Amino acid sequence: MLSLKTRIIAGLALVSFYGFMIITLALALPGSDTTFQINGDRIQAQLPDGKSVIVTAFTNGESIQTADVSLLIEEPDVLPHYADLNTFFDSHQTLYKWLSAGTLKIVSDTGKEYSMERRSRSLTQLSGLFWLQLLCGLAGMIICLLVWIPAKREIAIHSFALTGLSYVLFSSAAAIYSTRDFFIPGTMFAWLSGINHFGALLFSASLGAFLWNYPRKAPGHWLTTGFYLAFTVAILIDQLQLVNSPVEGFHSWVMGIFLIGLSGSVWQWTKTKEKPHHRSALGWVVISIVTGTAFFAGGMILPAIFQVAQPASQGLLFTTFLLMYLGMALGVVRHRLFDLEQWWFSLWSWLLGGLFIMLTDLVLAMLLSLSGPITLTLSVALIGWLYFPLRQLLWKKLFLRNHQELDEWLAQALPAMLDAQNVSDSRSGVEEALQAVFDPLFMEPAPLASSQITIINKGQSLSVPEPLEQRSWLLHHPKHGERLFNRQDTRIASLVLSLHQLVSQAKLAHAKGAREERLRIRRDMHDDLGAKLLQLLHRSTDTTKPLVREAIHDLRDLLKDMEGESLSLEAAIIQWHEETAQRCKDHGTTLEWHGKPNSMVLAASQFSELTRILREAVTNALKHSSTSVLTVSIDSRENILTLVIENDGALTSSQSTAIRGLDIMAGRARKLSGRFEHHNVDGQWKVVLEVPLASSSN
């Protein structure tokens, strides 16, 4: 089975071949040395010498063909009857034969005859409307192709892909005959018109089948079959001309099938009532379809059916269908239509890269006034779309190894795994390692179904179990869709899992050793240093006891921090209040305390840093200024802890010591990802700290 990228390239090659075939067919149409246009209800011709005459008839010297203005209409199926349509094709066949034989002459309104010569058409003579119709049809087909190839094989996907095929059929056929110079073989015109009708009817049937099967499947297969049966009946009635007019045999069928299909969106709306995601995707799909088809229906189909107005230019209206496909493409990203990921747009990189190079070089060439812009465009297109990909392909085949060696995948997997674990303890790193090694288009988690690494979907996907997390990872299309999974990949995936097991064991051993060492140090500090501080407290004088108590508090906080246990904000505020009140009492300072706790939880490190910041602020107030009233306010709103310490009194001791304490507090605040400010206005000191925390619900 071919890889995803190979199938995409093959599909794009077929679309490109079809486009070149249409261009070749358009160039095969005959041109002449005379141009024609409609002037009121008559045909006006501009002769090679620049003279304009009114044409009343055409002749070959033996027969005369009336110059009916209908010969120049863009779309012949707007004629009221099939008999008129057949006459139209026969007239064009006659004029084509006379021109090819070199006997065609124009008869003017003055009775004078002017000879005409056949000329070949060139690329520069193909009108902008031809290129617009052709490129829009090809773009719609490419969008459908890039949806159909990687998506699941479902009725909705097949039907959507058929709308793209039918779009390029009817738009490219119309691009040829609607932009003809004037002369075209009548038999070819009839065939192209038939292809146009075939595409339009298939488009309506496929769109109807799609709407009845997306996002929910239709009530039964008979409904989908009915749409394509209606298409078959309609095309037979139209091409065999079993009715009187194209309105009965073609236009009414196109509109009727479309409206029945559109009613499927109403059924889908009722069935997706309990699934908001499906309903939002459905809304996007319907808006895209209505936007893309409303202009054509209102400007072409309805006027032809009711004969109430002259239909608009079919070529311009065909381009509006591209709006539908562009809307679908945007829906892939916004609503994950067709269960495709955002990586779907990466499949466009190959096409758009070549287009970008082509347009860039073309603009530069025009700015530099280089000759031959069409030739330059084709050469640059070949370079962008063929040369660069072929060069990369040959480079990979000839110089790069197909299988990764141990040092290659290890250098990819290990850093990715360690980085993921360093960022978050909850991440195992397996996902990142698999992503780095295999570079899939996308990967997704799935319930653990098997403990074995398995290749599924004929090599398109690889299932890698992660038993400890009770899940599997599904990797789709390795190397960004360039190849399929093979047995070598299963061995590499197994080695990645073994590497993860070794890394996890090493990490656990390191954490266990660090914890045991931390507990030993904590125990020694508690037994030795704690006992000595208590002994020192009993022997201290009244003036030194507060200092010893602070040392005991510092030791207690340090030991609590080493335990690594969290603490509720309410319990922390109680401890802070008791300690600050005792210190203010020892210094004869009045304390005004305002604490508003909530359900927030402080990690051990957060409690330790906040305690030290509060303690340093209180020390500055009590030791470095003549403080009579100290105000402490603690508030917590929206997971933000706000701590405000205010005191009166001017500095009485070393100002540099106080400033150094402020710098220490600012550093601790930065460590907590918080904001620290201090102000001194009219002898009033104020310290403000804001720190983000997490609530207990998290």
CSV table of N, CA and C in Angstrom, one decimal, residues 242-326:
chain,number,residue,atom,x,y,z
A,242,LEU,N,-35.8,13.4,-23.9
A,242,LEU,CA,-37.1,12.7,-23.8
A,242,LEU,C,-38.2,13.7,-23.5
A,243,VAL,N,-37.9,14.9,-23.2
A,243,VAL,CA,-38.9,16.0,-22.9
A,243,VAL,C,-38.6,17.1,-23.9
A,244,ASN,N,-39.4,18.2,-23.8
A,244,ASN,CA,-39.4,19.2,-24.8
A,244,ASN,C,-38.3,20.2,-24.6
A,245,SER,N,-37.9,20.6,-23.4
A,245,SER,CA,-37.0,21.7,-23.2
A,245,SER,C,-36.0,21.4,-22.1
A,246,PRO,N,-34.8,22.1,-22.1
A,246,PRO,CA,-33.8,21.9,-21.1
A,246,PRO,C,-34.3,22.2,-19.7
A,247,VAL,N,-35.3,23.1,-19.6
A,247,VAL,CA,-35.9,23.4,-18.3
A,247,VAL,C,-36.5,22.1,-17.7
A,248,GLU,N,-37.2,21.3,-18.5
A,248,GLU,CA,-37.8,20.1,-18.0
A,248,GLU,C,-36.8,19.0,-17.8
A,249,GLY,N,-35.8,18.9,-18.7
A,249,GLY,CA,-34.9,17.8,-18.7
A,249,GLY,C,-33.6,18.0,-17.9
A,250,PHE,N,-33.3,19.3,-17.5
A,250,PHE,CA,-32.1,19.6,-16.9
A,250,PHE,C,-32.2,20.5,-15.7
A,251,HIS,N,-32.6,21.8,-15.9
A,251,HIS,CA,-32.6,22.8,-14.9
A,251,HIS,C,-33.5,22.4,-13.7
A,252,SER,N,-34.7,21.9,-14.0
A,252,SER,CA,-35.6,21.6,-12.9
A,252,SER,C,-35.1,20.4,-12.1
A,253,TRP,N,-34.4,19.4,-12.7
A,253,TRP,CA,-33.9,18.3,-12.0
A,253,TRP,C,-32.7,18.7,-11.1
A,254,VAL,N,-31.9,19.6,-11.6
A,254,VAL,CA,-30.8,20.1,-10.8
A,254,VAL,C,-31.3,20.8,-9.5
A,255,MET,N,-32.3,21.7,-9.7
A,255,MET,CA,-32.8,22.4,-8.6
A,255,MET,C,-33.6,21.5,-7.6
A,256,GLY,N,-34.4,20.6,-8.2
A,256,GLY,CA,-35.2,19.7,-7.4
A,256,GLY,C,-34.3,18.8,-6.5
A,257,ILE,N,-33.3,18.1,-7.1
A,257,ILE,CA,-32.4,17.3,-6.4
A,257,ILE,C,-31.6,18.1,-5.3
A,258,PHE,N,-31.2,19.3,-5.6
A,258,PHE,CA,-30.5,20.1,-4.6
A,258,PHE,C,-31.4,20.4,-3.4
A,259,LEU,N,-32.7,20.8,-3.7
A,259,LEU,CA,-33.6,21.2,-2.6
A,259,LEU,C,-33.9,20.0,-1.7
A,260,ILE,N,-34.1,18.8,-2.3
A,260,ILE,CA,-34.3,17.6,-1.5
A,260,ILE,C,-33.0,17.3,-0.7
A,261,GLY,N,-31.9,17.5,-1.3
A,261,GLY,CA,-30.7,17.3,-0.5
A,261,GLY,C,-30.5,18.3,0.6
A,262,LEU,N,-30.9,19.5,0.4
A,262,LEU,CA,-30.8,20.6,1.4
A,262,LEU,C,-31.7,20.3,2.6
A,263,SER,N,-32.9,19.6,2.3
A,263,SER,CA,-33.8,19.2,3.4
A,263,SER,C,-33.1,18.3,4.3
A,264,GLY,N,-32.1,17.6,3.9
A,264,GLY,CA,-31.3,16.7,4.8
A,264,GLY,C,-30.7,17.4,6.0
A,265,SER,N,-30.4,18.7,5.8
A,265,SER,CA,-29.8,19.5,6.9
A,265,SER,C,-30.8,19.7,8.0
A,266,VAL,N,-32.1,19.8,7.6
A,266,VAL,CA,-33.1,19.9,8.6
A,266,VAL,C,-33.2,18.6,9.4
A,267,TRP,N,-33.2,17.5,8.8
A,267,TRP,CA,-33.2,16.2,9.5
A,267,TRP,C,-31.9,16.1,10.4
A,268,GLN,N,-30.8,16.5,9.8
A,268,GLN,CA,-29.6,16.4,10.6
A,268,GLN,C,-29.7,17.3,11.9
A,269,TRP,N,-30.3,18.4,11.7
A,269,TRP,CA,-30.5,19.4,12.9
A,269,TRP,C,-31.3,18.7,14.0
A,270,THR,N,-32.3,18.0,13.6
A,270,THR,CA,-33.1,17.3,14.7
A,270,THR,C,-32.4,16.2,15.3
A,271,LYS,N,-31.5,15.5,14.6
A,271,LYS,CA,-30.8,14.4,15.1
A,271,LYS,C,-29.5,14.7,15.9
A,272,THR,N,-29.1,16.0,15.8
A,272,THR,CA,-27.9,16.4,16.6
A,272,THR,C,-28.2,17.3,17.7
A,273,LYS,N,-29.5,17.2,18.2
A,273,LYS,CA,-29.9,18.1,19.3
A,273,LYS,C,-29.1,17.9,20.5
A,274,GLU,N,-28.7,16.7,20.8
A,274,GLU,CA,-28.0,16.4,22.0
A,274,GLU,C,-26.5,16.4,21.9
A,275,LYS,N,-26.0,16.8,20.7
A,275,LYS,CA,-24.6,16.8,20.4
A,275,LYS,C,-24.2,18.2,19.8
A,276,PRO,N,-23.9,19.1,20.7
A,276,PRO,CA,-23.6,20.5,20.3
A,276,PRO,C,-22.4,20.6,19.3
A,277,HIS,N,-21.4,19.7,19.4
A,277,HIS,CA,-20.3,19.8,18.5
A,277,HIS,C,-20.7,19.4,17.1
A,278,HIS,N,-21.5,18.4,16.9
A,278,HIS,CA,-22.1,18.0,15.6
A,278,HIS,C,-23.0,19.1,15.1
A,279,ARG,N,-23.7,19.7,15.9
A,279,ARG,CA,-24.6,20.8,15.5
A,279,ARG,C,-23.9,22.0,15.0
A,280,SER,N,-22.8,22.4,15.7
A,280,SER,CA,-22.0,23.5,15.2
A,280,SER,C,-21.3,23.2,13.9
A,281,ALA,N,-20.8,22.0,13.8
A,281,ALA,CA,-20.2,21.6,12.5
A,281,ALA,C,-21.2,21.6,11.4
A,282,LEU,N,-22.4,21.1,11.7
A,282,LEU,CA,-23.5,21.1,10.7
A,282,LEU,C,-23.8,22.5,10.2
A,283,GLY,N,-23.9,23.4,11.2
A,283,GLY,CA,-24.2,24.8,10.8
A,283,GLY,C,-23.1,25.4,9.9
A,284,TRP,N,-21.9,25.1,10.2
A,284,TRP,CA,-20.8,25.6,9.3
A,284,TRP,C,-20.9,25.0,7.9
A,285,VAL,N,-21.2,23.7,7.8
A,285,VAL,CA,-21.3,23.1,6.5
A,285,VAL,C,-22.5,23.7,5.7
A,286,VAL,N,-23.6,23.9,6.3
A,286,VAL,CA,-24.8,24.4,5.6
A,286,VAL,C,-24.5,25.8,5.2
A,287,ILE,N,-23.9,26.6,6.0
A,287,ILE,CA,-23.6,28.0,5.6
A,287,ILE,C,-22.6,28.0,4.4
A,288,SER,N,-21.6,27.1,4.5
A,288,SER,CA,-20.6,27.1,3.4
A,288,SER,C,-21.3,26.6,2.1
A,289,ILE,N,-22.2,25.7,2.1
A,289,ILE,CA,-22.9,25.2,0.9
A,289,ILE,C,-23.9,26.2,0.4
A,290,VAL,N,-24.6,26.8,1.2
A,290,VAL,CA,-25.6,27.9,0.8
A,290,VAL,C,-24.8,29.1,0.2
A,291,THR,N,-23.8,29.5,0.8
A,291,THR,CA,-23.0,30.6,0.3
A,291,THR,C,-22.4,30.3,-1.1
A,292,GLY,N,-22.0,29.0,-1.3
A,292,GLY,CA,-21.3,28.7,-2.5
A,292,GLY,C,-22.3,28.4,-3.7
A,293,THR,N,-23.6,28.1,-3.4
A,293,THR,CA,-24.5,27.7,-4.4
A,293,THR,C,-25.6,28.7,-4.6
A,294,ALA,N,-25.8,29.6,-3.7
A,294,ALA,CA,-27.0,30.5,-3.8
A,294,ALA,C,-26.8,31.4,-5.0
A,295,PHE,N,-25.6,31.9,-5.3
A,295,PHE,CA,-25.4,32.8,-6.4
A,295,PHE,C,-25.7,32.2,-7.7
A,296,PHE,N,-25.3,30.9,-7.9
A,296,PHE,CA,-25.5,30.2,-9.1
A,296,PHE,C,-27.0,29.9,-9.3
A,297,ALA,N,-27.6,29.5,-8.2
A,297,ALA,CA,-29.1,29.1,-8.3
A,297,ALA,C,-29.9,30.4,-8.6
A,298,GLY,N,-29.6,31.5,-8.0
A,298,GLY,CA,-30.3,32.7,-8.2
A,298,GLY,C,-30.0,33.4,-9.5
A,299,GLY,N,-28.7,33.3,-10.0
A,299,GLY,CA,-28.3,34.0,-11.2
A,299,GLY,C,-28.4,33.2,-12.5
A,300,MET,N,-28.5,31.8,-12.4
A,300,MET,CA,-28.5,31.0,-13.6
A,300,MET,C,-29.7,30.1,-13.6
A,301,ILE,N,-29.9,29.3,-12.6
A,301,ILE,CA,-30.9,28.2,-12.7
A,301,ILE,C,-32.3,28.8,-12.7
A,302,LEU,N,-32.6,29.6,-11.7
A,302,LEU,CA,-34.0,30.1,-11.5
A,302,LEU,C,-34.4,31.0,-12.7
A,303,PRO,N,-33.5,31.9,-13.2
A,303,PRO,CA,-34.0,32.7,-14.4
A,303,PRO,C,-34.2,31.7,-15.6
A,304,ALA,N,-33.4,30.7,-15.8
A,304,ALA,CA,-33.6,29.7,-16.9
A,304,ALA,C,-34.9,29.0,-16.7
A,305,ILE,N,-35.3,28.6,-15.5
A,305,ILE,CA,-36.5,27.8,-15.2
A,305,ILE,C,-37.7,28.7,-15.5
A,306,PHE,N,-37.8,29.9,-15.0
A,306,PHE,CA,-39.0,30.7,-15.0
A,306,PHE,C,-39.0,31.7,-16.2
A,307,GLN,N,-37.8,31.7,-16.9
A,307,GLN,CA,-37.7,32.6,-18.1
A,307,GLN,C,-38.2,34.0,-17.8
A,308,VAL,N,-37.7,34.5,-16.6
A,308,VAL,CA,-38.1,35.9,-16.2
A,308,VAL,C,-37.1,36.9,-16.5
A,309,ALA,N,-35.8,36.5,-16.7
A,309,ALA,CA,-34.7,37.4,-16.9
A,309,ALA,C,-33.6,36.7,-17.6
A,310,GLN,N,-32.7,37.5,-18.2
A,310,GLN,CA,-31.6,36.9,-18.9
A,310,GLN,C,-30.6,36.3,-17.8
A,311,PRO,N,-30.2,35.1,-17.9
A,311,PRO,CA,-29.3,34.5,-17.0
A,311,PRO,C,-28.0,35.3,-16.9
A,312,ALA,N,-27.4,35.3,-15.7
A,312,ALA,CA,-26.1,36.0,-15.6
A,312,ALA,C,-25.0,35.2,-16.2
A,313,SER,N,-23.8,35.8,-16.3
A,313,SER,CA,-22.6,35.1,-16.8
A,313,SER,C,-22.3,33.8,-16.1
A,314,GLN,N,-22.4,32.7,-16.8
A,314,GLN,CA,-22.2,31.4,-16.1
A,314,GLN,C,-20.8,31.2,-15.6
A,315,GLY,N,-19.8,31.7,-16.4
A,315,GLY,CA,-18.5,31.6,-16.0
A,315,GLY,C,-18.1,32.2,-14.6
A,316,LEU,N,-18.7,33.4,-14.4
A,316,LEU,CA,-18.4,34.1,-13.1
A,316,LEU,C,-19.2,33.4,-12.0
A,317,LEU,N,-20.4,32.9,-12.3
A,317,LEU,CA,-21.2,32.2,-11.2
A,317,LEU,C,-20.5,30.9,-10.8
A,318,PHE,N,-19.9,30.3,-11.8
A,318,PHE,CA,-19.2,29.0,-11.4
A,318,PHE,C,-18.1,29.2,-10.3
A,319,THR,N,-17.5,30.4,-10.3
A,319,THR,CA,-16.4,30.6,-9.4
A,319,THR,C,-16.9,30.7,-7.9
A,320,THR,N,-18.2,31.0,-7.8
A,320,THR,CA,-18.8,31.1,-6.4
A,320,THR,C,-18.8,29.7,-5.7
A,321,PHE,N,-18.8,28.6,-6.5
A,321,PHE,CA,-18.8,27.3,-5.9
A,321,PHE,C,-17.6,27.1,-5.0
A,322,LEU,N,-16.5,27.8,-5.4
A,322,LEU,CA,-15.2,27.7,-4.6
A,322,LEU,C,-15.4,28.1,-3.2
A,323,LEU,N,-16.4,29.1,-3.0
A,323,LEU,CA,-16.6,29.5,-1.6
A,323,LEU,C,-17.0,28.4,-0.7
A,324,MET,N,-17.8,27.4,-1.3
A,324,MET,CA,-18.2,26.3,-0.5
A,324,MET,C,-17.0,25.5,0.0
A,325,TYR,N,-16.1,25.2,-1.0
A,325,TYR,CA,-14.9,24.4,-0.6
A,325,TYR,C,-14.0,25.1,0.3
A,326,LEU,N,-13.8,26.4,0.1
A,326,LEU,CA,-13.0,27.2,1.1
A,326,LEU,C,-13.6,27.2,2.5
